[in-house]
Short mmCIF file of C-alpha atoms in Angstrom, two decimals:
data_model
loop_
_atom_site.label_atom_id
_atom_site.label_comp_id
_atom_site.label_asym_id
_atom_site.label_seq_id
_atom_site.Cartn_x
_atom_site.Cartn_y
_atom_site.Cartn_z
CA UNK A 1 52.39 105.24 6.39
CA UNK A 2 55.03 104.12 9.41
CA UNK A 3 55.94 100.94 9.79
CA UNK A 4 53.97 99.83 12.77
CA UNK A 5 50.77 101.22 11.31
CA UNK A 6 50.46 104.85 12.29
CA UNK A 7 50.65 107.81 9.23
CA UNK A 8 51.86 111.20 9.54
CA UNK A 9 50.03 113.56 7.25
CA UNK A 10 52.85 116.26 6.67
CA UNK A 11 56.64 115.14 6.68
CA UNK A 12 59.56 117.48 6.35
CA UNK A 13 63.32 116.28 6.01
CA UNK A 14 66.16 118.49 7.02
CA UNK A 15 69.07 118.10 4.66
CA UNK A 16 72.35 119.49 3.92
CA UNK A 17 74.39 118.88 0.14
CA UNK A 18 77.68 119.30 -1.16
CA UNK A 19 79.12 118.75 -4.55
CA UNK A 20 77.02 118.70 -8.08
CA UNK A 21 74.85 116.14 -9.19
CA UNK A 22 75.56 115.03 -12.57
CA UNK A 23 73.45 115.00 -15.55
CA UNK A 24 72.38 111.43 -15.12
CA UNK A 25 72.16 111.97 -11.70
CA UNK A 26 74.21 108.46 -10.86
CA UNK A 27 76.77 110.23 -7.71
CA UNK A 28 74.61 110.80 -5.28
CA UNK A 29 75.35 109.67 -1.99
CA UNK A 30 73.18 109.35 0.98
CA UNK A 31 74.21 109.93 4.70
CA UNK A 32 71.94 109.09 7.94
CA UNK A 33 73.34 110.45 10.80
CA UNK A 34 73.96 108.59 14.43
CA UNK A 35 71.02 109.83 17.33
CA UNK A 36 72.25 113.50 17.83
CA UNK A 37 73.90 115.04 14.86
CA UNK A 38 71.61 117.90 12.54
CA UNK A 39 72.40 117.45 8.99
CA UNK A 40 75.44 119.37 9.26
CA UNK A 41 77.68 117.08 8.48
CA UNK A 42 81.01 119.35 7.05
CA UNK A 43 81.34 123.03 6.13
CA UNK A 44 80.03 124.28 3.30
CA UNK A 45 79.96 128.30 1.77
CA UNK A 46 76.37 128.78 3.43
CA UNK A 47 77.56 127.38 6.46
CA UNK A 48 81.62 127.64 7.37
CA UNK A 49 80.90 126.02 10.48
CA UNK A 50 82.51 122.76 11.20
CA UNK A 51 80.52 119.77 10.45
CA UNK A 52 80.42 116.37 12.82
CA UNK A 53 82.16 114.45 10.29
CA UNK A 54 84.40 117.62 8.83
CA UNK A 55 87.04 114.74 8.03
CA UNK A 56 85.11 112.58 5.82
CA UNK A 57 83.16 114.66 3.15
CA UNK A 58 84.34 117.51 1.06
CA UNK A 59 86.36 118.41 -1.66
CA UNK A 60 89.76 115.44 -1.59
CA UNK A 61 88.41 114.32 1.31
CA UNK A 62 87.24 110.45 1.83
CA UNK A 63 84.24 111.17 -0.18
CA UNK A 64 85.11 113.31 -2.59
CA UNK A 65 82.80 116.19 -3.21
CA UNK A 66 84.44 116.62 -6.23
CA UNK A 67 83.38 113.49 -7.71
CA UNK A 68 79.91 112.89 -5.40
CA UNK A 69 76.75 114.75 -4.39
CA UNK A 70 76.81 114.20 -1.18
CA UNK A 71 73.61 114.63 0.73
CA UNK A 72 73.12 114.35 4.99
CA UNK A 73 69.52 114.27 6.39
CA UNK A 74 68.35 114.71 9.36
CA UNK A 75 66.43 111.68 11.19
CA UNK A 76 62.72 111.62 10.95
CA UNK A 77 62.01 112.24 14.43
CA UNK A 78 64.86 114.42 15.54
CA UNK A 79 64.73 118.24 16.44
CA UNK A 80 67.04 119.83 13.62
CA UNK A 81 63.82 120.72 11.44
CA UNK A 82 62.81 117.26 10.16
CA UNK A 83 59.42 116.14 11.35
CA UNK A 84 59.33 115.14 14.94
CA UNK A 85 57.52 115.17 18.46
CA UNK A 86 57.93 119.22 18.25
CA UNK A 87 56.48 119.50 14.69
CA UNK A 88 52.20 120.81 14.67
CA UNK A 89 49.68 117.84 14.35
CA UNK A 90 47.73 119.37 11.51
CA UNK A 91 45.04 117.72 12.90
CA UNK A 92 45.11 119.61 15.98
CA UNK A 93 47.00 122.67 15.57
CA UNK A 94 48.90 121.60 18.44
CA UNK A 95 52.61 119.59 19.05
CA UNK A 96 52.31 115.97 18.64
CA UNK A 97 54.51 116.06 21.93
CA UNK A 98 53.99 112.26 23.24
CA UNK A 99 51.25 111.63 20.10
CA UNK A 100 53.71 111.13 17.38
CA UNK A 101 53.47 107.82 16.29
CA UNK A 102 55.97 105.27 17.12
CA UNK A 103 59.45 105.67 14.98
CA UNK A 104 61.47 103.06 14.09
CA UNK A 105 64.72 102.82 12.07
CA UNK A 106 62.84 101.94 8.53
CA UNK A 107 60.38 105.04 8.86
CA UNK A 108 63.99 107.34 9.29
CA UNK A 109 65.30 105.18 6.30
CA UNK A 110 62.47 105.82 4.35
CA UNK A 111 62.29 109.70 4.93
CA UNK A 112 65.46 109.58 3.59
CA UNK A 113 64.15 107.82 0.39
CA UNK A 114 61.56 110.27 0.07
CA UNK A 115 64.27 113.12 0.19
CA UNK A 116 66.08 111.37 -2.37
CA UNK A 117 63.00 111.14 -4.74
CA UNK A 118 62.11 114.68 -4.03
CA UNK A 119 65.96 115.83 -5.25
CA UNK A 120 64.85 113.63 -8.52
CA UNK A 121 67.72 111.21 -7.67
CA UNK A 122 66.15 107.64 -8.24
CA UNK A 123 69.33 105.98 -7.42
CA UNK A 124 71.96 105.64 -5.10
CA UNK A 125 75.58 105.56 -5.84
CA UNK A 126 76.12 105.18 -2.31
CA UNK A 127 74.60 105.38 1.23
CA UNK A 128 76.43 105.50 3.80
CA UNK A 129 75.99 105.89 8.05
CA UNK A 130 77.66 105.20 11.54
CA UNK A 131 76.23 104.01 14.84
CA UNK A 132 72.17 104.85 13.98
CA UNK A 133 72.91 105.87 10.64
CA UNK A 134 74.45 102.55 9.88
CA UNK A 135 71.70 101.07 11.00
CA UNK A 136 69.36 103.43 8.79
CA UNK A 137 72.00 102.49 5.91
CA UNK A 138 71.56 99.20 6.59
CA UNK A 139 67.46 99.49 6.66
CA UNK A 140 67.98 101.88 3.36
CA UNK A 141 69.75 99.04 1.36
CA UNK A 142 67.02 96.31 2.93
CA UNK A 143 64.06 98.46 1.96
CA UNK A 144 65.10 99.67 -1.67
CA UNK A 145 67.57 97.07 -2.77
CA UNK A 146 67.80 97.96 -6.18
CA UNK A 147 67.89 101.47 -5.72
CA UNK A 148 71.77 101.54 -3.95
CA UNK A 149 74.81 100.52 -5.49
CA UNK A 150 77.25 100.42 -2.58
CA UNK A 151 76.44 100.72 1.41
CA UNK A 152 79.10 101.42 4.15
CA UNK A 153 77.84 100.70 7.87
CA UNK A 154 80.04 101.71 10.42
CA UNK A 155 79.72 100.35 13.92
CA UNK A 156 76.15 99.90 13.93
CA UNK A 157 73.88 96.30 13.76
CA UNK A 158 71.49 93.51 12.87
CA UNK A 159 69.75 94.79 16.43
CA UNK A 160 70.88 95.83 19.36
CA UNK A 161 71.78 93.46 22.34
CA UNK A 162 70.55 93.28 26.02
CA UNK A 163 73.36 95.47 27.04
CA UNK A 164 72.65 98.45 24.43
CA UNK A 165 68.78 97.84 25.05
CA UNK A 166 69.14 98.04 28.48
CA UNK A 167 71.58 101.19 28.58
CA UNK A 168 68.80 103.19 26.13
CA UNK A 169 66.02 101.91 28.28
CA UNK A 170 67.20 103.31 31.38
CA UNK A 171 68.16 106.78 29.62
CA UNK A 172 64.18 107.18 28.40
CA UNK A 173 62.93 106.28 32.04
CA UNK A 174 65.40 108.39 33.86
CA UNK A 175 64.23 111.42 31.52
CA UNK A 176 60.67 110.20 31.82
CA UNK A 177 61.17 110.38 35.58
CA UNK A 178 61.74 113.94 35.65
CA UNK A 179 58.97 115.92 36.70
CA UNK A 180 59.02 118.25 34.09
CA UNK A 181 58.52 116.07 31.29
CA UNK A 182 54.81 116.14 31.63
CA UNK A 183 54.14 113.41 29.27
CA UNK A 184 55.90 114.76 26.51
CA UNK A 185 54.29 117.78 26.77
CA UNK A 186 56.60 120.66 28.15
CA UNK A 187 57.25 124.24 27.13
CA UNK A 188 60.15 125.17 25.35
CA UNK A 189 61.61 126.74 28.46
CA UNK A 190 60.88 123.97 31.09
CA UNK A 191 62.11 121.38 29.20
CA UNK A 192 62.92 118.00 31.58
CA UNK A 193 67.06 118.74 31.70
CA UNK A 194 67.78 117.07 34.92
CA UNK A 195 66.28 114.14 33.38
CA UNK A 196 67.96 114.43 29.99
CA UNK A 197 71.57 115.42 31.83
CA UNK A 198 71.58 111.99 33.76
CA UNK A 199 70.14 110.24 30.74
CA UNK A 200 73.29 111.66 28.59
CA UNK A 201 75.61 111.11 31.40
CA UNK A 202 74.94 107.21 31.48
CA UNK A 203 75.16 107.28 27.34
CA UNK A 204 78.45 109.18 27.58
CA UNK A 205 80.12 106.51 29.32
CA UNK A 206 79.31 103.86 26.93
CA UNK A 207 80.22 105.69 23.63
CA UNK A 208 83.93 105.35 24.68
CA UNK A 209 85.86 102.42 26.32
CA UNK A 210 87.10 101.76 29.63
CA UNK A 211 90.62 101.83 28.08
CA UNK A 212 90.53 105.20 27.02
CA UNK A 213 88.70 106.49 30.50
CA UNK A 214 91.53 104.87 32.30
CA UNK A 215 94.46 106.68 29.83
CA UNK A 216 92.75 109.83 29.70
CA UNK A 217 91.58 110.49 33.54
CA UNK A 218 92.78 107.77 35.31
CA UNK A 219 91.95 109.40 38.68
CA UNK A 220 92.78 112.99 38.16
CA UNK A 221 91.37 115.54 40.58
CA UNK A 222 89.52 118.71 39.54
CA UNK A 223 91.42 122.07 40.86
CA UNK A 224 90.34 122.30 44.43
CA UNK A 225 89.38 126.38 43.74
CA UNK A 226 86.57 124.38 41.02
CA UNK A 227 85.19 122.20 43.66
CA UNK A 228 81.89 122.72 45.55
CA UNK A 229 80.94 122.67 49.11
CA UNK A 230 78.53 119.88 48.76
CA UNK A 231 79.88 116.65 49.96
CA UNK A 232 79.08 114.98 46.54
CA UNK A 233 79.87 116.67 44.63
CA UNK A 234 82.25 116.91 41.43
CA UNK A 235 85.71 115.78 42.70
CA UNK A 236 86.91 113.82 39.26
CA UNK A 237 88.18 115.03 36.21
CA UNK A 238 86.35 112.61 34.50
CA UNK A 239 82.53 113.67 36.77
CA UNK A 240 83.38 116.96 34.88
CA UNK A 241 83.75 115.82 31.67
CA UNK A 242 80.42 113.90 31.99
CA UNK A 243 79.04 116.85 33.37
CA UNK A 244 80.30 119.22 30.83
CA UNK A 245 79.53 117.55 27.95
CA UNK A 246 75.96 116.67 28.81
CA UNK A 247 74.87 120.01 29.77
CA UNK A 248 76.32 120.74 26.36
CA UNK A 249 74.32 118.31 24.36
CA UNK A 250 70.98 119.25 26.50
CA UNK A 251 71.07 122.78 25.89
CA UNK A 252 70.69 121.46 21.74
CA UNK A 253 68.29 118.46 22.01
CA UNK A 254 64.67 117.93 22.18
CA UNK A 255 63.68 115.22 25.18
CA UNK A 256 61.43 113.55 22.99
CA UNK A 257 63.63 113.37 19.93
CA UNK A 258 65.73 111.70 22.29
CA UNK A 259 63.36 109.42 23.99
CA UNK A 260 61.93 108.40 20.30
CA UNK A 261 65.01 108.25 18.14
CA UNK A 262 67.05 106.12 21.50
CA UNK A 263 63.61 103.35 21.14
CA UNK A 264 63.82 103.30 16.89
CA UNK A 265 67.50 101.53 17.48
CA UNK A 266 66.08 99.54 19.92
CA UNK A 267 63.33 97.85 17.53
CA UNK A 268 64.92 97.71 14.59
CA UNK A 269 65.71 93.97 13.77
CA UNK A 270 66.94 92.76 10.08
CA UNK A 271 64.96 89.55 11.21
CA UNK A 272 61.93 91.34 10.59
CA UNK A 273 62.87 91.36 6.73
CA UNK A 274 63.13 88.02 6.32
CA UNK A 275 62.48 85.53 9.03
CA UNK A 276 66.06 85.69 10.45
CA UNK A 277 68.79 88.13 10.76
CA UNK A 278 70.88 86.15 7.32
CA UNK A 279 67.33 86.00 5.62
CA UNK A 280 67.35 89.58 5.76
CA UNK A 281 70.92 90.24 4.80
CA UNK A 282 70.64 87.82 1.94
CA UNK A 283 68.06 91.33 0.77
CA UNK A 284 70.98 93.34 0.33
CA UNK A 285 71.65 93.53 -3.16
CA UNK A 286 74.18 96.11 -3.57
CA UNK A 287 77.22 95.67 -5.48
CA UNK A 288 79.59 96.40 -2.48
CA UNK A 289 78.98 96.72 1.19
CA UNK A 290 82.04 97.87 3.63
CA UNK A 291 81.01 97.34 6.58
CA UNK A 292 83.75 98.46 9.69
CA UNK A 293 83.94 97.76 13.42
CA UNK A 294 85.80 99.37 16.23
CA UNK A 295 87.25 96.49 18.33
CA UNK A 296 86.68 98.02 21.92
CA UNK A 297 82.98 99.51 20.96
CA UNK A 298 80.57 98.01 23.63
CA UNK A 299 77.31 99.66 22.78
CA UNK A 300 77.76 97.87 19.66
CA UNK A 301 80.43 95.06 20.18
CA UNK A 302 82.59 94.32 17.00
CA UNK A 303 80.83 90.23 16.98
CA UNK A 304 78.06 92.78 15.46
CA UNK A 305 79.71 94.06 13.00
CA UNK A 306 80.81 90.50 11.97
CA UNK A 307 77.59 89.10 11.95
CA UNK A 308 76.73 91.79 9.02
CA UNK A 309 79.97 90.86 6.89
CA UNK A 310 79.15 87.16 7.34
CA UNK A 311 75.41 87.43 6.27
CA UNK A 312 75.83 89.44 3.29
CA UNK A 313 78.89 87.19 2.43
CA UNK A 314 76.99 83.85 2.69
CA UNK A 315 74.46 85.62 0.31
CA UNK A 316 77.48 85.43 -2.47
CA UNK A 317 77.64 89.11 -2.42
CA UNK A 318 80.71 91.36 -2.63
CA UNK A 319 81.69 92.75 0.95
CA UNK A 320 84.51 93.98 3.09
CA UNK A 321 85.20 93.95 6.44
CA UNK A 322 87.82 95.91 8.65
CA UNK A 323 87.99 95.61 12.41
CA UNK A 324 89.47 98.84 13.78
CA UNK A 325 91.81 98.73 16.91
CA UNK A 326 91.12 101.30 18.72
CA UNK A 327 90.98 102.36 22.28
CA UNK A 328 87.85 105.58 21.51
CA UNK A 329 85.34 103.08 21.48
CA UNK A 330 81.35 103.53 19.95
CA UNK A 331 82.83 106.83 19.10
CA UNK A 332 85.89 106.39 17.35
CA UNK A 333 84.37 107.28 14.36
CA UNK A 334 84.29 110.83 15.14
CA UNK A 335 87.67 111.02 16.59
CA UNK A 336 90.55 108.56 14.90
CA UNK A 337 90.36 110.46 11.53
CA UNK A 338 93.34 108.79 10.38
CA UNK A 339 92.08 105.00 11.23
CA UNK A 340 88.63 105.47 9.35
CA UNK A 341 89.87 107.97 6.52
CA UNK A 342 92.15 105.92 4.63
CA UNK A 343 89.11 102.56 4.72
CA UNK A 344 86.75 104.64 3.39
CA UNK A 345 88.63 107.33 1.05
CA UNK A 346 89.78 103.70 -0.95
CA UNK A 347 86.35 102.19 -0.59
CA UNK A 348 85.03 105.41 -2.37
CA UNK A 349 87.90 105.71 -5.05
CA UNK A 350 87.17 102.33 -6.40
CA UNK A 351 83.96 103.70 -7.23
CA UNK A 352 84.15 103.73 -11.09
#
C-alpha cells in the first residue's frame, strides 16, 4: 500500500552492499540516494567502477566497510531496476508509463525498509542520505523509529520551499511539454530528450552556487573553431557545461523516473507526521542524528537544515549540527571530499 492510497502488486528494490553483516546482524547501514544516482554508490570486486559517493564508503573510508554492512538502494520509482513507471503492470502486461501510482518520499523510505527486512536485518545501526536521500533518511527514522539507531541527513529538509517547488515544477512541465512524451507513454528510443535536456539544464544551475559559477566561468568564451553558425547558439563556457552535462545525464535517465521522483520531494512534509514540522521531529527517536548543511545551497537553504537540528533538539534528543562553508553549493556533497569526510568518518567512529 502507498501512502496516498494506491498499491503496487509486485515491488523490486535495486541494491548494492559492501562489508559483512555480523552475526547479530546490529552494523547494517542504510543509504537512500539523492534523485539520479543507481545504487552504485562505491566500487566493489563485482563492480570496479567508481561509485557516486567513492569517498565516503569502503574499507577506512568515512564509513568503514570494515566495521559496517553498508547497503545503497535504489529509489522506488527510479530507472536503475527498482520498481518504477518502466516496470510491467501485472495487471496489464503493459508499462505503467503515466499509471504508476503517485510516489512520495515515505513509499521510497519504506521500499527501503522492505529491503532491509528481506536481507533479515530488523535493525538499523545507521541510515544515512543527502539531498533526496536525506529526506528518505529523514522519512526512514519518522516511519520506523525504533528500528534506527543513528540518522545522518545531509542537505536535505522538513519540505521543500517555494523556490525548490517552483524550480522542480517547471522541470516536469518543460519535459511534459515535449511532444514526445506522449503521456508517459514513449518508446525506449523516442524518449522526450529535448524536454528532459532543458528540464536538467534549469536543475543544473541550482545544484551549485552563483559563487562558484562566477569563479569557475566567469565569462569565458568557448574556442571559436567549437562554435556554431546559428546566432544563438553556444558562445559560453559555462552554456557548454550545461549542455554537456545534461545530455550526459539524459542519455541514463528515464523521463518519468524523473518527473515522479522530482514531485515525491515536493510532497513530502514532516508536518504530515505529526501536526507540525517539530511534532514530527519530536518522532525521531534515534540515539544520534547529524544532520549537516552547506551554507551557499539554495535548493535547500542551510535555515533548513537548522530547522531539523532545532526540532529534534527541542525533543531532548541527542543531535549535531555542522554548517559547511562552501562555495559548490546543493552539490557539495559530491565534490568537497575533504569538508564532509572528516564530519562523518568521526560521526561513524563514535559508533560503539
Amino acid at each position: 500500500m502507498m501512502r496516498r492510497g494506491e498499491v503496487l502488486p509486485e515491488v523490486n528494490v535495486a541494491y548494492e552492499a559492501w562489508g559483512n553483516l555480523s552475526e547479530t546482524h546490529d552494523n547494517a547501514v542504510l543509504v537512500f540516494t539523492g534523485l539520479s544516482p543507481s545504487a552504485h554508490a562505491c566500487s566493489s570486486s563485482e563492480d570496479p567502477a567508481p561509485g557516486w559517493w567513492e569517498y565516503m564508503i569502503g574499507p577506512g573510508k568515512p564509513i568503514d566497510t570494515n566495521r559496517f554492512y553498508v547497503v545503497c538502494v535504489n529509489s522506488l520509482g527510479s530507472c536503475f531496476g527498482s520498481t518504477s513507471a518502466n516496470s510491467i503492470n501485472p495487471k496489464t502486461g503493459k508499462q505503467y508509463c503515466s499509471e504508476f501510482p503517485e510516489l512520495t518520499i515515505e513509499d521510497i523510505a519504506k521500499a527501503g525498509h522492505h529491503a532491509m527486512q528481506e536481507l533479515d536485518i530488523e535493525h538499523l545501526c545507521a541510515v544515512i542520505g543527502a539531498s533526496m536521500g536525506g529526506m528518505s533518511s529523514l522519512a526512514y527514522a519518522l516511519q520506523y523509529p525504533d528500528e534506527v539507531d543513528h540518522v545522518v541527513t545531509i542537505s536535505a529538509a522538513c519540505r521543500s520551499l517555494p523556490l525548490a517547488i517552483a524550480m522542480r515544477s517547471l522541470q516536469r512541465e518543460i519535459v511534459r511539454c515535449d511532444p514526445d512524451w506522449k503521456n508517459g507513454c514513449y518508446e525506449p528510443d523516442e524518449e522526450p530528450k529535448n524536454g528532459m535536456v532543458l528540464a536538467r539544464k534549469l536543475g543544473l544551475v541550482s545544484y551549485r552556487a552563483a559563487e562558484e559559477w562566477n569563479e569557475r566561468f566567469n565569462r569565458a568564451r568557448i574556442d571559436p573553431s567549437r562554435r556554431s553558425k546559428d546566432k544563438f547558439g553556444i558562445e559560453f563556457e559555462v552554456e557548454s557545461y550545461l549542455d554537456y552535462n545534461a545530455h550526459k545525464f539524459v542519455e541514463n535517465f528515464d523521463a518519468n523516473s524523473y518527473l515522479y521522483l522530482s514531485r515525491a520531494m515536493d510532497l513530502f512534509d514532516v508536518a504530515e507526521h505529526g501536526g507540525s514540522v517539530n511534532a514530527g521531529l519530536a518522532k525521531v527517536h534515534a540515539k544520534k542524528t547529524l544532520v549537516v548543511g552547506v551554507d551557499t545551497d539554495i535548493l535547500f537553504p542551510i535555515q533548513q537544515q537548522e530547522e531539523i537540528y532545532n526540532g529534534i533538539k527541542n525533543a531532548g534528543r541527542n543531535v549535531e549540527f555542522e554548517r559547511i562553508a562552501s562555495t559548490k553549493g546543493h552539490d557539495a556533497f559530491l565534490i568537497d571530499e575533504e569538508l564532509f569526510s572528516p564530519i562523518v568518518r568521526k560521526f561513524f567512529a563514535e559508533i560503539k
